[in-house]
PDB file of C-alpha atoms in Angstrom:
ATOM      1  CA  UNK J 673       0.000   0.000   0.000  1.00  0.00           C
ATOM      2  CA  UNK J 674       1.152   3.376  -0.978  1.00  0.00           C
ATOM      3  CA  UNK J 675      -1.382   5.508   1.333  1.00  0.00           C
ATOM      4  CA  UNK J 676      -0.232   7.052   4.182  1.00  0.00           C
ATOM      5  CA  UNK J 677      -1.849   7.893   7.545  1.00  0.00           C
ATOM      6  CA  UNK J 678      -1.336  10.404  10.220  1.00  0.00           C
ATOM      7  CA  UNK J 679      -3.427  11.118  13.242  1.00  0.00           C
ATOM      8  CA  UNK J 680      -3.498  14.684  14.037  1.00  0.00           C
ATOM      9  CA  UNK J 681      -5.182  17.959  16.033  1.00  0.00           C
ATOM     10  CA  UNK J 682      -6.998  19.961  13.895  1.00  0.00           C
ATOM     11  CA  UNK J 683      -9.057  22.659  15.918  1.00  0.00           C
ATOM     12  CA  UNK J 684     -13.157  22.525  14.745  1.00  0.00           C
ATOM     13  CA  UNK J 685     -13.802  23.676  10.787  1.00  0.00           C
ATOM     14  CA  UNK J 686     -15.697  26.620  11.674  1.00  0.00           C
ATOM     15  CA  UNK J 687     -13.434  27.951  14.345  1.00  0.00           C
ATOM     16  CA  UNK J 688     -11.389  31.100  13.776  1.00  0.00           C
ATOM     17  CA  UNK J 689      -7.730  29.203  14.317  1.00  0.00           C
ATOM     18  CA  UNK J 690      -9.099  26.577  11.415  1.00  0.00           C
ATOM     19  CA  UNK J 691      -9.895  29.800   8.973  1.00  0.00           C
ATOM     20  CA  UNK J 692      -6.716  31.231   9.318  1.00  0.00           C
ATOM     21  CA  UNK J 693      -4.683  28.572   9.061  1.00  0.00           C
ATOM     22  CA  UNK J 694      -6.590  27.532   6.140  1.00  0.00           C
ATOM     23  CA  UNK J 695      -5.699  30.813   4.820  1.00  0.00           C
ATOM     24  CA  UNK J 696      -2.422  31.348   5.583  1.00  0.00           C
ATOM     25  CA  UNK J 697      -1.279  28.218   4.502  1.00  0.00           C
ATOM     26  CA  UNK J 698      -3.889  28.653   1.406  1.00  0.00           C
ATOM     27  CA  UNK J 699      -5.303  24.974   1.569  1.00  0.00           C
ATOM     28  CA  UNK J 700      -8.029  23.907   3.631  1.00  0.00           C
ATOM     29  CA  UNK J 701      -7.398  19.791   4.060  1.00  0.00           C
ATOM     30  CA  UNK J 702     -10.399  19.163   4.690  1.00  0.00           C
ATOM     31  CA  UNK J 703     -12.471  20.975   2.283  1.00  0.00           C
ATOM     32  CA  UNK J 704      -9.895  21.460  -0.734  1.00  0.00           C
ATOM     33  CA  UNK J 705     -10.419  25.396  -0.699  1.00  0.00           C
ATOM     34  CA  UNK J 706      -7.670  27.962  -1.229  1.00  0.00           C
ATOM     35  CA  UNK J 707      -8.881  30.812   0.702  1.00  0.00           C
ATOM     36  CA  UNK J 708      -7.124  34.564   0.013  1.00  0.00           C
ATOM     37  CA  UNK J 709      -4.079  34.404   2.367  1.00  0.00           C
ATOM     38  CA  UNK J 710      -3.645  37.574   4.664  1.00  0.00           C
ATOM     39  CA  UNK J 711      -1.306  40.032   2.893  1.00  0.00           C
ATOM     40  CA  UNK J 712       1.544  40.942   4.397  1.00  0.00           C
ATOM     41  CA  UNK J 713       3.828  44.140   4.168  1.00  0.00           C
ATOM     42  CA  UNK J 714       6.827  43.376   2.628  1.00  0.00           C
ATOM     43  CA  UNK J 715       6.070  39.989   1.314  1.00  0.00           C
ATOM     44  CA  UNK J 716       4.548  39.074  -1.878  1.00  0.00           C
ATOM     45  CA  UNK J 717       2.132  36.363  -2.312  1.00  0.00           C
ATOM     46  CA  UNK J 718       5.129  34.612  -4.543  1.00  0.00           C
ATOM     47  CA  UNK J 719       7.027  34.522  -1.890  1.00  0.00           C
ATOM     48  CA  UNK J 720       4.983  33.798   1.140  1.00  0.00           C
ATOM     49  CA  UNK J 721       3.330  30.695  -0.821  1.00  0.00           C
ATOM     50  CA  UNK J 722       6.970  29.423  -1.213  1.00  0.00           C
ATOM     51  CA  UNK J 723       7.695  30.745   3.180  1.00  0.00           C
ATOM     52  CA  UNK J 724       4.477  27.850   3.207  1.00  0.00           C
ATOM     53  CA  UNK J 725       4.860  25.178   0.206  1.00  0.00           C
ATOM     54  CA  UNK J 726       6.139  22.622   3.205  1.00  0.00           C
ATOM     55  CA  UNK J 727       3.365  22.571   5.776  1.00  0.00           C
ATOM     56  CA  UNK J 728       0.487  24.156   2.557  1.00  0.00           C
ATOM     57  CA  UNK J 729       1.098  19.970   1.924  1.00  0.00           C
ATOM     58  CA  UNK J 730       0.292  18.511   5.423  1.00  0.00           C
ATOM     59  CA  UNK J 731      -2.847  20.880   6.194  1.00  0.00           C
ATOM     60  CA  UNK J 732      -2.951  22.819   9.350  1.00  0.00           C
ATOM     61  CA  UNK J 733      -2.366  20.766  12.195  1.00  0.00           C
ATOM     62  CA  UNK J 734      -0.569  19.528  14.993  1.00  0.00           C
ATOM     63  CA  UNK J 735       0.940  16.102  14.840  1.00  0.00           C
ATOM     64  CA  UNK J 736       0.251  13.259  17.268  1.00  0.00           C
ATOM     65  CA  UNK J 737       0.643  10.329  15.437  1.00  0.00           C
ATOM     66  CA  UNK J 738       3.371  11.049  12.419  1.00  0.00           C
ATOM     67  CA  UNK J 739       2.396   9.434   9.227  1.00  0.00           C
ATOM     68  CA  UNK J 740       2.918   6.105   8.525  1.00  0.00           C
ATOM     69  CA  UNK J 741       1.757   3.251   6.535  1.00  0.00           C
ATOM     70  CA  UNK J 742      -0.477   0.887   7.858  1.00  0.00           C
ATOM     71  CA  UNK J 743       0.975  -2.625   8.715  1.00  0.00           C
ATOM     72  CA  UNK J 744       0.569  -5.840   7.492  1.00  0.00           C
ATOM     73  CA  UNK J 745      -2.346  -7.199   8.418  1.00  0.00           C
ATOM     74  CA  UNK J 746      -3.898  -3.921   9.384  1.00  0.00           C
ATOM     75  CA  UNK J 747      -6.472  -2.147   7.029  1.00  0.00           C
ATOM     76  CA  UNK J 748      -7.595   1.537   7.416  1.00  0.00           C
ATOM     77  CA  UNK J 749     -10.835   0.184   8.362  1.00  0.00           C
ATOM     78  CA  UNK J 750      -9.444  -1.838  11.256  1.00  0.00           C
ATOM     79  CA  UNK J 751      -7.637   1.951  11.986  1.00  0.00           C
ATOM     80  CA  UNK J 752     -10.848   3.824  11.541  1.00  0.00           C
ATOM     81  CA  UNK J 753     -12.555   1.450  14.294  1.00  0.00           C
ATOM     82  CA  UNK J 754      -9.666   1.747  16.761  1.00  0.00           C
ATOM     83  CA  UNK J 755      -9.455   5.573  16.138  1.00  0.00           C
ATOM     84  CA  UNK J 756     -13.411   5.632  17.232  1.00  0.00           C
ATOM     85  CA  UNK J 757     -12.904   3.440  20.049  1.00  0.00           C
ATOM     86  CA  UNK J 758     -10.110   5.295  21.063  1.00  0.00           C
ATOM     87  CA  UNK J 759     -12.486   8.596  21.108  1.00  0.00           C
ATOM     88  CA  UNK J 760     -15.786   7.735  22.571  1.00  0.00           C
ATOM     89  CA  UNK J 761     -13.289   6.955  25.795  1.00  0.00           C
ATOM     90  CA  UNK J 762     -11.865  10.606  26.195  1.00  0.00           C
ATOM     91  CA  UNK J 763     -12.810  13.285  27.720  1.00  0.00           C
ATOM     92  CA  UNK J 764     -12.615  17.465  26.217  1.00  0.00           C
ATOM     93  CA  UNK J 765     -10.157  19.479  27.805  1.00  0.00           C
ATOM     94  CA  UNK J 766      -8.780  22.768  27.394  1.00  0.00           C
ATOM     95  CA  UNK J 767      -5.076  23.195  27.348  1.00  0.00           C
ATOM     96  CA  UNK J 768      -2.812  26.415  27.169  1.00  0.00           C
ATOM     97  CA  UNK J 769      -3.635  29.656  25.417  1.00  0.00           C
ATOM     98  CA  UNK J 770      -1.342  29.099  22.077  1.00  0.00           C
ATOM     99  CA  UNK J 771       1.793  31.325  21.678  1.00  0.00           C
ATOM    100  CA  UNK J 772       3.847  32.292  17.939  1.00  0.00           C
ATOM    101  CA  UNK J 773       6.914  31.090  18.665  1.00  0.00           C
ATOM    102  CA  UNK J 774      10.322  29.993  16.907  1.00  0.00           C
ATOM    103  CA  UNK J 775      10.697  26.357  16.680  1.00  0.00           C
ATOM    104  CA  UNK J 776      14.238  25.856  15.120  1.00  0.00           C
ATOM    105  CA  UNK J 777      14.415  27.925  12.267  1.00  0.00           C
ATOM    106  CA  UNK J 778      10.485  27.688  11.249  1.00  0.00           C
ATOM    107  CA  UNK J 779       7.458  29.976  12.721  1.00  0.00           C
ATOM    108  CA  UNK J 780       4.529  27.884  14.513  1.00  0.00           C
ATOM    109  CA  UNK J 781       2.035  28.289  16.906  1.00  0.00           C
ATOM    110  CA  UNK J 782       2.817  26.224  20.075  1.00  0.00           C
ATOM    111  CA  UNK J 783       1.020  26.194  23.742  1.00  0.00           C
ATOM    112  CA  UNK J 784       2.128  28.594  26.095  1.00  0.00           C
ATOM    113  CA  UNK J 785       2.873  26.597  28.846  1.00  0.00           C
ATOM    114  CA  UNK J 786       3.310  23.174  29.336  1.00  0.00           C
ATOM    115  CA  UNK J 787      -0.035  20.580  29.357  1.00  0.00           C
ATOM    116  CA  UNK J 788       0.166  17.022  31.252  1.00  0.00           C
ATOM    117  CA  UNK J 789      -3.789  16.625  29.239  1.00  0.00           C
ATOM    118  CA  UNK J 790      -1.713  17.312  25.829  1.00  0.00           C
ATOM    119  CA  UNK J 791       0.901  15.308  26.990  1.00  0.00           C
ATOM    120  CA  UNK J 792      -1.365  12.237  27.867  1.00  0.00           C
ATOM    121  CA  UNK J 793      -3.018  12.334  24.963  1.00  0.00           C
ATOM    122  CA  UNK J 794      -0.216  12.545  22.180  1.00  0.00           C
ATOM    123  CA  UNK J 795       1.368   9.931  25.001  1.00  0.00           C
ATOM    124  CA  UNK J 796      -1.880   7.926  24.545  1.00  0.00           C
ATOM    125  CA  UNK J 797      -1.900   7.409  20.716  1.00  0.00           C
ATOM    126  CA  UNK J 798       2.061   6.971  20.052  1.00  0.00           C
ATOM    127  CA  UNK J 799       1.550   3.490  22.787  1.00  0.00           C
ATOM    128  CA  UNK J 800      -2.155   2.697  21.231  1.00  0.00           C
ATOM    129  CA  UNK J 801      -1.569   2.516  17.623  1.00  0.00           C
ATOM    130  CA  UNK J 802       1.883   1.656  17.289  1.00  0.00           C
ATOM    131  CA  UNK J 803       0.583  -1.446  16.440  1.00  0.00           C
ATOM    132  CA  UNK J 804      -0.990  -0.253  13.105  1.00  0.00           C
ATOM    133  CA  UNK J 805       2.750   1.282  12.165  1.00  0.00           C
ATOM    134  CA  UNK J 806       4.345  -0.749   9.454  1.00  0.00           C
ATOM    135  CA  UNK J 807       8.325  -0.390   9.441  1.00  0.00           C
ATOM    136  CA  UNK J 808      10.072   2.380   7.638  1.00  0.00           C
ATOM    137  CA  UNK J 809      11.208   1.458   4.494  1.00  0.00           C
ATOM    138  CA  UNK J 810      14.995   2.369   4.238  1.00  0.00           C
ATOM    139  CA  UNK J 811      14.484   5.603   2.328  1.00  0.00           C
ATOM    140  CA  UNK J 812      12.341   6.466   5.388  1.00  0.00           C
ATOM    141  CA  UNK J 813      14.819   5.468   7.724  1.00  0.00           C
ATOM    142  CA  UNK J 814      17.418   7.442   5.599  1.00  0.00           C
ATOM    143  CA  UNK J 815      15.223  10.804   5.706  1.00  0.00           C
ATOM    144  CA  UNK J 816      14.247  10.516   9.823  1.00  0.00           C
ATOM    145  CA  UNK J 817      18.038  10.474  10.176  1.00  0.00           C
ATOM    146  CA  UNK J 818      18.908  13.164   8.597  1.00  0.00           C
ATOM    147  CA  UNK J 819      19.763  16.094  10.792  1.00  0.00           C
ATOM    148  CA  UNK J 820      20.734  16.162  14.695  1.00  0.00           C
ATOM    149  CA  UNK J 821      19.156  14.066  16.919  1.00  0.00           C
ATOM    150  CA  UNK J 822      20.089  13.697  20.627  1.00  0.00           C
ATOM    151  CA  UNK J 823      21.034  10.199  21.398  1.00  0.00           C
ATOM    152  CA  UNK J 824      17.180  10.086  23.553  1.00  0.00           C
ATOM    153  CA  UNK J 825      15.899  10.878  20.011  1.00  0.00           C
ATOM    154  CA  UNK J 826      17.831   8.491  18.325  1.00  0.00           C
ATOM    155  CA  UNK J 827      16.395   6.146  20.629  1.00  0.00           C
ATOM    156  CA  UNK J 828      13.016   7.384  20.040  1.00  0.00           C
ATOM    157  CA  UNK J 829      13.534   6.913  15.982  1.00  0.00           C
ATOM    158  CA  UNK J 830      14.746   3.409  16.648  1.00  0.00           C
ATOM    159  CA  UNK J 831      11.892   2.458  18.846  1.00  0.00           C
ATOM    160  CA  UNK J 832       8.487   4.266  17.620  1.00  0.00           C
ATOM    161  CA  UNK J 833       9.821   5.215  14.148  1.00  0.00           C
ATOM    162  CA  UNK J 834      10.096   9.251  14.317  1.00  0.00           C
ATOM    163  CA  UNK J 835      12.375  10.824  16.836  1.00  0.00           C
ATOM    164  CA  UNK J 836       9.970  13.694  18.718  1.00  0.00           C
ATOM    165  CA  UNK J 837       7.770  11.005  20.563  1.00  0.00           C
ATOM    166  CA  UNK J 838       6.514  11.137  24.303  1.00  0.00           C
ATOM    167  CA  UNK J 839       9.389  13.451  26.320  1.00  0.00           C
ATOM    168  CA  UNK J 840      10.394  14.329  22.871  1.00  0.00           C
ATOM    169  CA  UNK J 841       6.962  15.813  22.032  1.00  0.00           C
ATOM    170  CA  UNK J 842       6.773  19.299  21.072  1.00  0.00           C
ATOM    171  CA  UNK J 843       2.975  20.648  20.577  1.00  0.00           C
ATOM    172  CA  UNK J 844       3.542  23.107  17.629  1.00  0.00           C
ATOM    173  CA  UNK J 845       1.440  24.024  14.672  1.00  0.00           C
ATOM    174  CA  UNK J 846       3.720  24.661  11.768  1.00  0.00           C
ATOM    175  CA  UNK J 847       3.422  28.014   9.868  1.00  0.00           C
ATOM    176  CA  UNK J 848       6.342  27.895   7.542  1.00  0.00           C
ATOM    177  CA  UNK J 849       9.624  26.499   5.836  1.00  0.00           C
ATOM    178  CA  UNK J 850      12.896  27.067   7.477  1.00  0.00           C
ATOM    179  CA  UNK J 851      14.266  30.720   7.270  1.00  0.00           C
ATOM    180  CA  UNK J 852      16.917  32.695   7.651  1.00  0.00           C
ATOM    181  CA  UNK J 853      17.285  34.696  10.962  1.00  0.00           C
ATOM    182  CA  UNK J 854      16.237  37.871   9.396  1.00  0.00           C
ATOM    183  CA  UNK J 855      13.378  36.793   6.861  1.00  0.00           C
ATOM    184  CA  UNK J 856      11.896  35.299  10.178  1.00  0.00           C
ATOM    185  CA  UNK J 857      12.246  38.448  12.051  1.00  0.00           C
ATOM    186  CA  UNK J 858      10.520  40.233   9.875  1.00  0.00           C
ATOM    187  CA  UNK J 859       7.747  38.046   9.058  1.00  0.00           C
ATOM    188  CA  UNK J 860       6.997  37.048  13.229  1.00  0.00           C
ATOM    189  CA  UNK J 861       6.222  41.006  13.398  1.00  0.00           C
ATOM    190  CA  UNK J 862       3.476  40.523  10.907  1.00  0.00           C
ATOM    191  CA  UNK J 863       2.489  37.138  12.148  1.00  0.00           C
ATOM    192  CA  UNK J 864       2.393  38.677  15.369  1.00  0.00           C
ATOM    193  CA  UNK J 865      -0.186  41.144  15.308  1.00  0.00           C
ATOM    194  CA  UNK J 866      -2.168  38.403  12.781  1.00  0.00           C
ATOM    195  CA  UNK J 867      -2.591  35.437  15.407  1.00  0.00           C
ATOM    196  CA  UNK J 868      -2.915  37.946  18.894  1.00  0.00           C
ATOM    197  CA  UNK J 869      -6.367  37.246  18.444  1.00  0.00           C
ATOM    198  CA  UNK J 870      -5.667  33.267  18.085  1.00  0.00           C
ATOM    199  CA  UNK J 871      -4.036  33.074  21.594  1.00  0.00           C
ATOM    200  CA  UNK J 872      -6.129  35.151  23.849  1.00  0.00           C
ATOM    201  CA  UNK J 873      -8.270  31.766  25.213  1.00  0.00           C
ATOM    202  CA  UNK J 874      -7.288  28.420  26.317  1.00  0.00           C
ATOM    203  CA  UNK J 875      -7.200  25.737  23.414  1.00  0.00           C
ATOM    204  CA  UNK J 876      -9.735  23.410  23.421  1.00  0.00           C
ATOM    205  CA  UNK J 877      -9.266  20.319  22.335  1.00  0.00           C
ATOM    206  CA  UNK J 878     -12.476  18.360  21.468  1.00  0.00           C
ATOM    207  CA  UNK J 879     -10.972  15.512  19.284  1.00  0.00           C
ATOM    208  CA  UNK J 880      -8.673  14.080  16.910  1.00  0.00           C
ATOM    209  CA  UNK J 881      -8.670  13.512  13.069  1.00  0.00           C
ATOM    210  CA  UNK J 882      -7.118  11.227  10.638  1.00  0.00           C
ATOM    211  CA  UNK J 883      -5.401  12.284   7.906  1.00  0.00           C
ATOM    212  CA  UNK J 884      -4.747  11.074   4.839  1.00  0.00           C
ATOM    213  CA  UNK J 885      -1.764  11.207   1.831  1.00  0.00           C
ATOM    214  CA  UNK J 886      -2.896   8.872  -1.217  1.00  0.00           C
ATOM    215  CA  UNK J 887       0.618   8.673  -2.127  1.00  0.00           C
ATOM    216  CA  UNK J 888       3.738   9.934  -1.442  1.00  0.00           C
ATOM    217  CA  UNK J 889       3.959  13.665  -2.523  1.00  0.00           C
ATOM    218  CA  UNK J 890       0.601  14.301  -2.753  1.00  0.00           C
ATOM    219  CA  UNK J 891      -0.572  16.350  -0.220  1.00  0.00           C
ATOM    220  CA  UNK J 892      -2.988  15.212   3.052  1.00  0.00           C
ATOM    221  CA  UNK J 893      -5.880  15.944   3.452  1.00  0.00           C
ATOM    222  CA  UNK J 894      -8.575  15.212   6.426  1.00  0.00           C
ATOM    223  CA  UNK J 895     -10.541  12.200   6.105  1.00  0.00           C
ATOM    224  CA  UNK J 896     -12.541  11.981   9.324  1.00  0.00           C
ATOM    225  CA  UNK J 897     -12.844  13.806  12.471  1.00  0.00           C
ATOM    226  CA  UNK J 898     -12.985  11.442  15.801  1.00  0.00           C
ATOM    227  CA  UNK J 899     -14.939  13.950  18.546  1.00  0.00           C
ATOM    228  CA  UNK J 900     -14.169  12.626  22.065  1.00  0.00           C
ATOM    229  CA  UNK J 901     -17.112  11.227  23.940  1.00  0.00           C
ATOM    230  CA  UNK J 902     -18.519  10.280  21.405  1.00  0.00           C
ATOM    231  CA  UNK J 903     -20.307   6.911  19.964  1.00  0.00           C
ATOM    232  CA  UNK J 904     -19.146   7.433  16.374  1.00  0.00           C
ATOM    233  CA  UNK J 905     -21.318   5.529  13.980  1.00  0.00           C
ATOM    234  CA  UNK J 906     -19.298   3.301  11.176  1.00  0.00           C
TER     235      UNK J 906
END
């Protein structure tokens, strides 16, 4: 099989953080739109859909679950199930107000404190569907290596198959490529003032979705929301 699966956060369709990041990113993965992105002084539209080419293909989100093919044995109907199982037995919460922050050399919109619920959860799904996780194929082995990994991340890769896993795990919703120090000082002004209103109230976190790349290049889009507490209906 060729598909790939990831099991994300992706805040509620019709909620203000979903519309901009639809638009900034200028692809909605779960619709197909590509909403007007914000303009921004300084930077043409050229150049800020190339600033978010990289995460335009994965759809807004914040990973939980990196994507991965589904084992042998395993079918995505066996992961659909387990995925709505796995929701109807969680509770909402609320975690952190979200901050714009530098992660590395990218922009992204991470909590503003720490969150043992956030924690749990990504916790939660890394240890419950593992299982589903078939083995990287060596050119996927060859790409999570590349870069610097701590020898606890190393560890991680070797174990779970991606390195930022459980007290690796960084909540962060990815806004752009890598850039230089002062193309990413000038752009966090204007990203600034454009997602103040973003992190004014805690996050809330209602469920999880499953996303889904056909094949490899092609972007991902959202193929199902799970809502926690929920009986979801096959």
């Amino acid at each position: 099989m060729t598909a790939r699966y990831a099991i994300y956060f992706a805040p509620p369709a019709d909620s203000a953080l979903a519309r901009f990041g639809a638009a900034w990113l200028g692809r909605d993965a779960e619709t197909g739109a590509r909403p007007a992105r914000p303009a921004v002084e300084g930077f043409s539209d050229e150049r800020l859909a190339c600033i978010t080419e990289t995460p335009r293909g994965y759809g807004f989100h914040a990973t939980l679950a990196p994507p991965f093919r589904v084992a042998e044995g395993c079918t995505r109907g066996m992961l659909d199930e387990a995925l709505a199982d796995f929701a109807r037995d969680r509770q909402p919460f609320r975690a952190p107000p979200l901050r714009l922050a530098t992660l590395d050399d990218f922009l992204a919109l991470m909590l503003s404190s720490e969150s043992e619920a956030m924690q749990a959860l990504e916790d939660d799904i890394i240890h419950a569907f593992h299982r589903f996780r078939a083995p990287p194929t060596p050119a996927e082995h060859i790409r999570r290596q590349a870069g610097t990994h701590t020898p606890r991340q190393e560890e991680l890769l070797r174990q779970w198959g991606y390195p930022f896993v459980l007290d690796e795990f960084r909540f962060h919703m990815t806004l752009t490529c890598e850039l230089d120090a002062p193309e990413r000082r000038s752009l966090r002004e204007a990203l600034e003032r454009l997602t103040a209103p973003l992190c004014d109230e805690p996050l809330a976190v209602d469920g999880i979705a499953l996303f889904e790349q056909e094949a490899r290049g092609a972007p991902l889009r959202l193929a199902r929301r799970y809502l926690f507490g929920t009986l979801v209906e096959s």
